[in-house]
Short mmCIF file of C-alpha atoms and ligand atoms in Angstrom, two decimals:
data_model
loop_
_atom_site.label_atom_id
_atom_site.label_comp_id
_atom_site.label_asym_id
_atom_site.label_seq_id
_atom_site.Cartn_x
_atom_site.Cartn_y
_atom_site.Cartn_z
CA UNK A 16 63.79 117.84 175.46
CA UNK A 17 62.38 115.81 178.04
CA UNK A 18 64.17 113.12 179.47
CA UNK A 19 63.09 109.45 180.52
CA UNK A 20 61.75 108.42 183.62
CA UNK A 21 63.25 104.88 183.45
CA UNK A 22 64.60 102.41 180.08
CA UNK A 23 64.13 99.35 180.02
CA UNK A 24 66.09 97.16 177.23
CA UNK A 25 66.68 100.28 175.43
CA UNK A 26 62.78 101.31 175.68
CA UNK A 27 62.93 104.78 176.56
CA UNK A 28 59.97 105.11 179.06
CA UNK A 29 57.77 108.95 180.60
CA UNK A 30 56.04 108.12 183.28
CA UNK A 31 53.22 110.70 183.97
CA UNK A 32 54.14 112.61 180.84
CA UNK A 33 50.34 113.42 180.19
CA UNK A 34 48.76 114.86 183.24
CA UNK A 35 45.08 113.96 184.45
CA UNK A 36 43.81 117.07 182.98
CA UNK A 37 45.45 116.30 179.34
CA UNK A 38 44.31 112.78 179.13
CA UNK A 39 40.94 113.85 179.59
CA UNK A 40 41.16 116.83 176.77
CA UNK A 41 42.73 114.03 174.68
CA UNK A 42 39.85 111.83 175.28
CA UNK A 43 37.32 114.03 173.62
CA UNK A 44 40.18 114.41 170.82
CA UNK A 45 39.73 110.70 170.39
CA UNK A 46 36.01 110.36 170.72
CA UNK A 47 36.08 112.69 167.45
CA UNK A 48 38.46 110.14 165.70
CA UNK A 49 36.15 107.61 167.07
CA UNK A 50 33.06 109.28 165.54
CA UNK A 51 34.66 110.05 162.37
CA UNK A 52 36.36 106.35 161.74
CA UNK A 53 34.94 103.52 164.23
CA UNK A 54 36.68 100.88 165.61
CA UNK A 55 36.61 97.87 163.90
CA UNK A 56 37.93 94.14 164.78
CA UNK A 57 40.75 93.47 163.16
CA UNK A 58 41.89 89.75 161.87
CA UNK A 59 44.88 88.19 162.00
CA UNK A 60 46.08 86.85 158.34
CA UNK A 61 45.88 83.41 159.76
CA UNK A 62 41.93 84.04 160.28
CA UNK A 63 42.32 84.61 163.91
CA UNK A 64 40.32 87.55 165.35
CA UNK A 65 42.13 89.97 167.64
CA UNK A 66 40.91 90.63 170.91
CA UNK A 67 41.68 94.94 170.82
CA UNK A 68 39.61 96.62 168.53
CA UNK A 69 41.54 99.40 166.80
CA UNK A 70 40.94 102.56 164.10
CA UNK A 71 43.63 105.23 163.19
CA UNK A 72 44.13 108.66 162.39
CA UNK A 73 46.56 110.20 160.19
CA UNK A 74 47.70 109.39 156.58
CA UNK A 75 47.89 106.15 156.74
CA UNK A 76 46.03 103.67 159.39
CA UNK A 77 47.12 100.28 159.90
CA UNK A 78 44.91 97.12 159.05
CA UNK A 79 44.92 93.70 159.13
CA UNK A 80 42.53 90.84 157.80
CA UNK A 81 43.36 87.71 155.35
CA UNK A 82 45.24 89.82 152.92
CA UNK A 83 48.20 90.78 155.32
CA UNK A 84 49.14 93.60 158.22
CA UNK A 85 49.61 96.99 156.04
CA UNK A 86 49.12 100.20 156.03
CA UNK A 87 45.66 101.26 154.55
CA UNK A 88 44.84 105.19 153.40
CA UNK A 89 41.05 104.60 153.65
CA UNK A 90 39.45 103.09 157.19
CA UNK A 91 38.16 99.27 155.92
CA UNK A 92 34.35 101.30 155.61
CA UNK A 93 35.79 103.24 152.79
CA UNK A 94 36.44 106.91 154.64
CA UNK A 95 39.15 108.65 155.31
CA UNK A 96 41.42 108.94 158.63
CA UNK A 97 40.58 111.91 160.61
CA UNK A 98 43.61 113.94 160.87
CA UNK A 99 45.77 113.17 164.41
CA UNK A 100 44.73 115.29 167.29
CA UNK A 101 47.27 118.33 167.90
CA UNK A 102 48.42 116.93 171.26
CA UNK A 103 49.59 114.08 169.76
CA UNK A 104 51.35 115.90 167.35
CA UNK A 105 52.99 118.17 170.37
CA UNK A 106 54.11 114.67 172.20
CA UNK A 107 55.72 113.46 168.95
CA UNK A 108 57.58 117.02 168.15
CA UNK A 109 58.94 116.97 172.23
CA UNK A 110 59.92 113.33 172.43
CA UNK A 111 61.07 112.66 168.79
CA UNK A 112 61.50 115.53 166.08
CA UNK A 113 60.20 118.38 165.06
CA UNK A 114 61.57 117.32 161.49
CA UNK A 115 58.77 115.13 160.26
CA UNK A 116 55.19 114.28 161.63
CA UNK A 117 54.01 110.56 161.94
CA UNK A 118 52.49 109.79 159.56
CA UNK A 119 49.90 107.15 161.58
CA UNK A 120 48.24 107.21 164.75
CA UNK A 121 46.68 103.47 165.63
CA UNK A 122 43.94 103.57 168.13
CA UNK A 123 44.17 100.54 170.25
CA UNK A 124 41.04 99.74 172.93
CA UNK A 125 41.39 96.97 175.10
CA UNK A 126 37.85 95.76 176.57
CA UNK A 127 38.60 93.67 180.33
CA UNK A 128 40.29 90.25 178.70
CA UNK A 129 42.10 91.92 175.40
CA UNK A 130 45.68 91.39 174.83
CA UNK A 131 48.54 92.02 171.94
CA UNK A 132 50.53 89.15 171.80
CA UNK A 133 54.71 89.25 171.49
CA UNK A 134 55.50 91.07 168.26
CA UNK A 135 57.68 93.70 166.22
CA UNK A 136 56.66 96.73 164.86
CA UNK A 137 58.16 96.03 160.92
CA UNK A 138 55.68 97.50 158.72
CA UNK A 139 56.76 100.94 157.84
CA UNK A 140 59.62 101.38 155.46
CA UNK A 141 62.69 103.50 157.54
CA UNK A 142 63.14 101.52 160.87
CA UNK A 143 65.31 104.52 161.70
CA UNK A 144 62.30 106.43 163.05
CA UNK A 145 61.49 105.55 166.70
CA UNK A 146 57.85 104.48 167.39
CA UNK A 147 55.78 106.51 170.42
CA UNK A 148 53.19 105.04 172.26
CA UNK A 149 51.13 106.35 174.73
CA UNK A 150 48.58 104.31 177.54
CA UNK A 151 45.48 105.86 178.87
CA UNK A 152 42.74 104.61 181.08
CA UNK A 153 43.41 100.85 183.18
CA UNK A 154 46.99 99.74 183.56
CA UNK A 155 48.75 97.26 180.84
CA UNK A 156 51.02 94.94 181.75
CA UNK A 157 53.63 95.41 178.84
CA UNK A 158 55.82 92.76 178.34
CA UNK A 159 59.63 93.56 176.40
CA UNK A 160 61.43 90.67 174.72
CA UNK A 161 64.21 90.87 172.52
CA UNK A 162 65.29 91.81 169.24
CA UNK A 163 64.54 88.16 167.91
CA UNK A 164 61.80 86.35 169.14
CA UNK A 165 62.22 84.16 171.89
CA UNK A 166 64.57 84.57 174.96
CA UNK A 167 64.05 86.18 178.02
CA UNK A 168 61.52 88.39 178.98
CA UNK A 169 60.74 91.35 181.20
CA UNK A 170 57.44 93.35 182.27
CA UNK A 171 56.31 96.39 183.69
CA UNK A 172 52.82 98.03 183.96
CA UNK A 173 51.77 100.68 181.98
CA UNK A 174 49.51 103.80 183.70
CA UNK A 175 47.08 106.25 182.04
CA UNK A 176 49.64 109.30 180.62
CA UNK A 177 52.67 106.97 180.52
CA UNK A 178 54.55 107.20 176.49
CA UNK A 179 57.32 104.81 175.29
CA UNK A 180 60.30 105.16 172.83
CA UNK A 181 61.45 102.59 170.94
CA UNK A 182 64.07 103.90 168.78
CA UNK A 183 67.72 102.61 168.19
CA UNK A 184 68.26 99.04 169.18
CA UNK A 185 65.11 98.65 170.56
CA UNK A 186 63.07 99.80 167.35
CA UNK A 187 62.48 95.89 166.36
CA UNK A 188 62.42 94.50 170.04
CA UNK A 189 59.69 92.17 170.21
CA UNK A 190 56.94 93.40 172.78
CA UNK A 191 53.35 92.60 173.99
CA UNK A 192 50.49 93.45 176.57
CA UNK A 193 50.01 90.25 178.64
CA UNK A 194 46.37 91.60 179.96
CA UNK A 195 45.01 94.91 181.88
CA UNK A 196 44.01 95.42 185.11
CA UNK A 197 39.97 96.67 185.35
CA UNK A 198 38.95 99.02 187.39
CA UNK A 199 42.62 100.93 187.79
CA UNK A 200 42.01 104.20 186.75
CA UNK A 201 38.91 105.86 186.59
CA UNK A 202 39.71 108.20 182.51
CA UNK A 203 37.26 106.00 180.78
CA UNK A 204 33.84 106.30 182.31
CA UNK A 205 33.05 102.27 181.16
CA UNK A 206 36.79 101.29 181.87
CA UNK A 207 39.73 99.37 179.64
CA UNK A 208 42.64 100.80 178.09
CA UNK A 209 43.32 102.85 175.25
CA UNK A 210 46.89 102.50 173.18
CA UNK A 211 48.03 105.51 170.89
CA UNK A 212 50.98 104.09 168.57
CA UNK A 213 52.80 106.74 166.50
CA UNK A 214 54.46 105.40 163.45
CA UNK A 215 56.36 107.17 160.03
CA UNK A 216 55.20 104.45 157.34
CA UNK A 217 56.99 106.00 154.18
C1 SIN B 16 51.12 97.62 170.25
O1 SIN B 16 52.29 97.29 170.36
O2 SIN B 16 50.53 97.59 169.15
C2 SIN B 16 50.34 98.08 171.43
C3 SIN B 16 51.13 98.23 172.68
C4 SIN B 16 50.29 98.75 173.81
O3 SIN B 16 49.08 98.54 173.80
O4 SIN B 16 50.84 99.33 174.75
MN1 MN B 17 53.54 97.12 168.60
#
């Protein structure tokens, strides 16, 4: 199994786990998502729209708008998820278990000025599963909190191939991306930053 680069409050963090060569094979993986279920801009229940635009793939995609943050099995235009690319897949079976597949992939995209404010991840049903994420394209500055909100913070940026665990303690720690940086990695031919979160929901 591979081990961590660095952790950080219990965040298990690869740095460089996807070379240049397999973020760019991933990319077209993701442009057929893409094709098959668009992004979409999601809104917060309190009527606020968010600055990412996101989609999924998988059996379940994650939503938001007035009637709550859940876990949807049809995109919001009626059609299904595309299934998640085989890469993916491979990252989850190295880095978490070859027992189960996630059941969700969430597609974030963050344009030059998006951000994901502090939050947990507390919508699946077994908080015993770690989530996976994986960056590509400009960096993030991720920001790690605690396991309740308020406190103390730290940050670190986030480059194109990088993947965090948070399993264990740190399944519920409250984290965020404070902004991107344009222009920092060349993946995307019309820049920003693409977020892959990898979730078991039931
Ligand atoms: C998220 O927590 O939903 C996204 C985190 C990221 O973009 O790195
Ligand atoms: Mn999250």
């Amino acid at each position: 199994m591979t081990q961590p680069t660095l952790s950080i409050r219990g965040i298990d963090m690869f740095q460089g786990y996807l070379d240049p060569q397999a973020q760019v094979s991933l990319l077209d993986d993701l442009r057929d998502v893409i094709r098959q279920a668009p992004l979409f801009s999601p809104v917060t229940p309190g009527g606020r729209q968010m600055s990412v635009r996101m989609t999924s793939a998988g059996r379940y995609g994650w939503v938001t708008d007035s009637r709550g943050y859940r876990y949807e099995r049809r995109h919001p235009d009626g059609g299904e998820w595309p299934p998640i690319p085989d890469p993916v897949l491979a990252m989850w079976s190295d880095l978490v278990s070859t027992e189960r597949d996630p059941d969700c992939c969430l597609v974030n995209f963050y344009g030059e000025g998006a951000r994901m404010g502090l939050h947990q991840d507390r919508d699946e049903a077994d908080f015993g599963w770690p989530v996976l994420s994986l960056s590509l394209g400009d960096e993030g500055l991720f920001r790690v909190g605690n396991t309740t909100r308020g406190g103390k913070t730290e940050s670190v940026w986030l480059r194109s191939g990088d993947v965090l665990r948070m399993g264990g303690e740190a399944r519920l720690i409250y984290h965020g991306i404070d902004r991107i940086k344009p222009g920092s990695s060349t993946l995307l031919p019309r820049g920003g930053r693409i977020n892959l979160t990898l979730r078991v929901v039931d």
